[in-house]
């Protein structure tokens, strides 16, 4: 992937984290996760999914569990177990 395309995905992720409108924030974070997946950047995709799940739960605009399950799958598939704690922490916060 080109640096410009990577930068766009990162920018979308950051904008999602900073966006004050809850619905728009979740959309941006999901879009970032999708962009990372298209770029085969699985760890970044999973981390964006965790951020989207957090925003979803925080703002009560849907069920964050599917995002967390997807993030877990991506991290395990690419052997990035170091980041599983982020998924586990968000999953525990839902209980």
PDB file of C-alpha atoms in Angstrom:
ATOM      1  CA  UNK A   1       0.000   0.000   0.000  1.00  0.00           C
ATOM      2  CA  UNK A   2       1.186   3.478  -0.684  1.00  0.00           C
ATOM      3  CA  UNK A   3       2.075   5.845   2.140  1.00  0.00           C
ATOM      4  CA  UNK A   4      -0.784   8.165   1.144  1.00  0.00           C
ATOM      5  CA  UNK A   5      -3.363   5.393   1.442  1.00  0.00           C
ATOM      6  CA  UNK A   6      -1.920   4.308   4.789  1.00  0.00           C
ATOM      7  CA  UNK A   7      -2.005   7.909   5.990  1.00  0.00           C
ATOM      8  CA  UNK A   8      -5.666   8.220   5.008  1.00  0.00           C
ATOM      9  CA  UNK A   9      -6.555   5.183   7.087  1.00  0.00           C
ATOM     10  CA  UNK A  10      -4.613   6.528  10.056  1.00  0.00           C
ATOM     11  CA  UNK A  11      -6.228   9.955   9.652  1.00  0.00           C
ATOM     12  CA  UNK A  12      -9.703   8.406   9.613  1.00  0.00           C
ATOM     13  CA  UNK A  13      -8.853   6.513  12.807  1.00  0.00           C
ATOM     14  CA  UNK A  14      -7.624   9.653  14.570  1.00  0.00           C
ATOM     15  CA  UNK A  15     -10.616  11.677  13.396  1.00  0.00           C
ATOM     16  CA  UNK A  16     -12.899   8.966  14.754  1.00  0.00           C
ATOM     17  CA  UNK A  17     -11.204   9.147  18.135  1.00  0.00           C
ATOM     18  CA  UNK A  18     -11.557  12.934  18.236  1.00  0.00           C
ATOM     19  CA  UNK A  19     -15.042  13.265  16.713  1.00  0.00           C
ATOM     20  CA  UNK A  20     -17.504  14.723  19.267  1.00  0.00           C
ATOM     21  CA  UNK A  21     -20.596  13.320  17.517  1.00  0.00           C
ATOM     22  CA  UNK A  22     -21.034   9.739  18.754  1.00  0.00           C
ATOM     23  CA  UNK A  23     -22.614   8.295  15.637  1.00  0.00           C
ATOM     24  CA  UNK A  24     -20.089   9.927  13.358  1.00  0.00           C
ATOM     25  CA  UNK A  25     -17.229   8.755  15.604  1.00  0.00           C
ATOM     26  CA  UNK A  26     -18.349   5.138  15.393  1.00  0.00           C
ATOM     27  CA  UNK A  27     -18.764   5.398  11.616  1.00  0.00           C
ATOM     28  CA  UNK A  28     -15.270   6.855  11.207  1.00  0.00           C
ATOM     29  CA  UNK A  29     -13.728   4.178  13.428  1.00  0.00           C
ATOM     30  CA  UNK A  30     -15.494   1.395  11.544  1.00  0.00           C
ATOM     31  CA  UNK A  31     -14.386   2.951   8.252  1.00  0.00           C
ATOM     32  CA  UNK A  32     -10.815   3.076   9.540  1.00  0.00           C
ATOM     33  CA  UNK A  33     -10.995  -0.605  10.515  1.00  0.00           C
ATOM     34  CA  UNK A  34     -12.299  -1.488   7.041  1.00  0.00           C
ATOM     35  CA  UNK A  35      -9.562   0.583   5.387  1.00  0.00           C
ATOM     36  CA  UNK A  36      -6.892  -1.127   7.461  1.00  0.00           C
ATOM     37  CA  UNK A  37      -8.289  -4.518   6.512  1.00  0.00           C
ATOM     38  CA  UNK A  38      -8.196  -3.639   2.820  1.00  0.00           C
ATOM     39  CA  UNK A  39      -4.556  -2.663   3.331  1.00  0.00           C
ATOM     40  CA  UNK A  40      -3.941  -5.975   5.140  1.00  0.00           C
ATOM     41  CA  UNK A  41      -2.951  -4.115   8.303  1.00  0.00           C
ATOM     42  CA  UNK A  42      -4.649  -6.567  10.658  1.00  0.00           C
ATOM     43  CA  UNK A  43      -3.321  -5.236  13.957  1.00  0.00           C
ATOM     44  CA  UNK A  44      -4.341  -1.676  13.109  1.00  0.00           C
ATOM     45  CA  UNK A  45      -7.732  -2.965  11.939  1.00  0.00           C
ATOM     46  CA  UNK A  46      -8.283  -4.829  15.195  1.00  0.00           C
ATOM     47  CA  UNK A  47      -7.284  -1.837  17.289  1.00  0.00           C
ATOM     48  CA  UNK A  48      -9.665   0.405  15.332  1.00  0.00           C
ATOM     49  CA  UNK A  49     -12.398  -2.187  15.952  1.00  0.00           C
ATOM     50  CA  UNK A  50     -11.686  -2.020  19.690  1.00  0.00           C
ATOM     51  CA  UNK A  51     -11.933   1.768  19.549  1.00  0.00           C
ATOM     52  CA  UNK A  52     -15.209   1.506  17.605  1.00  0.00           C
ATOM     53  CA  UNK A  53     -16.545  -0.981  20.167  1.00  0.00           C
ATOM     54  CA  UNK A  54     -15.591   1.351  23.007  1.00  0.00           C
ATOM     55  CA  UNK A  55     -17.352   4.285  21.329  1.00  0.00           C
ATOM     56  CA  UNK A  56     -20.388   2.136  20.570  1.00  0.00           C
ATOM     57  CA  UNK A  57     -20.671   1.016  24.208  1.00  0.00           C
ATOM     58  CA  UNK A  58     -19.902   4.436  25.663  1.00  0.00           C
ATOM     59  CA  UNK A  59     -22.591   6.125  23.622  1.00  0.00           C
ATOM     60  CA  UNK A  60     -25.099   3.240  23.787  1.00  0.00           C
ATOM     61  CA  UNK A  61     -25.592   3.130  20.028  1.00  0.00           C
ATOM     62  CA  UNK A  62     -25.395  -0.598  19.413  1.00  0.00           C
ATOM     63  CA  UNK A  63     -23.894  -3.868  20.526  1.00  0.00           C
ATOM     64  CA  UNK A  64     -20.081  -3.661  20.620  1.00  0.00           C
ATOM     65  CA  UNK A  65     -19.556  -7.408  21.089  1.00  0.00           C
ATOM     66  CA  UNK A  66     -19.408  -8.325  17.371  1.00  0.00           C
ATOM     67  CA  UNK A  67     -16.652  -5.746  16.862  1.00  0.00           C
ATOM     68  CA  UNK A  68     -14.704  -7.147  19.800  1.00  0.00           C
ATOM     69  CA  UNK A  69     -15.119 -10.713  18.534  1.00  0.00           C
ATOM     70  CA  UNK A  70     -13.908  -9.650  15.093  1.00  0.00           C
ATOM     71  CA  UNK A  71     -10.928  -7.842  16.631  1.00  0.00           C
ATOM     72  CA  UNK A  72     -10.038 -10.950  18.644  1.00  0.00           C
ATOM     73  CA  UNK A  73     -10.199 -13.123  15.519  1.00  0.00           C
ATOM     74  CA  UNK A  74      -7.912 -10.757  13.593  1.00  0.00           C
ATOM     75  CA  UNK A  75      -5.352 -10.578  16.393  1.00  0.00           C
ATOM     76  CA  UNK A  76      -5.245 -14.346  16.855  1.00  0.00           C
ATOM     77  CA  UNK A  77      -5.010 -14.925  13.098  1.00  0.00           C
ATOM     78  CA  UNK A  78      -1.921 -12.726  12.809  1.00  0.00           C
ATOM     79  CA  UNK A  79      -0.432 -13.952  16.095  1.00  0.00           C
ATOM     80  CA  UNK A  80      -0.602 -10.506  17.699  1.00  0.00           C
ATOM     81  CA  UNK A  81      -1.586 -11.827  21.105  1.00  0.00           C
ATOM     82  CA  UNK A  82       0.076  -8.876  22.818  1.00  0.00           C
ATOM     83  CA  UNK A  83      -2.946  -6.758  21.863  1.00  0.00           C
ATOM     84  CA  UNK A  84      -5.577  -9.233  23.101  1.00  0.00           C
ATOM     85  CA  UNK A  85      -5.598  -7.480  26.466  1.00  0.00           C
ATOM     86  CA  UNK A  86      -7.235  -4.449  24.848  1.00  0.00           C
ATOM     87  CA  UNK A  87     -10.045  -6.692  23.607  1.00  0.00           C
ATOM     88  CA  UNK A  88     -10.324  -8.453  26.963  1.00  0.00           C
ATOM     89  CA  UNK A  89     -10.441  -5.140  28.863  1.00  0.00           C
ATOM     90  CA  UNK A  90     -13.243  -3.809  26.672  1.00  0.00           C
ATOM     91  CA  UNK A  91     -15.133  -7.112  26.889  1.00  0.00           C
ATOM     92  CA  UNK A  92     -14.828  -7.089  30.698  1.00  0.00           C
ATOM     93  CA  UNK A  93     -16.064  -3.508  30.841  1.00  0.00           C
ATOM     94  CA  UNK A  94     -19.298  -4.652  29.190  1.00  0.00           C
ATOM     95  CA  UNK A  95     -20.065  -7.127  31.971  1.00  0.00           C
TER      96      UNK A  95
END
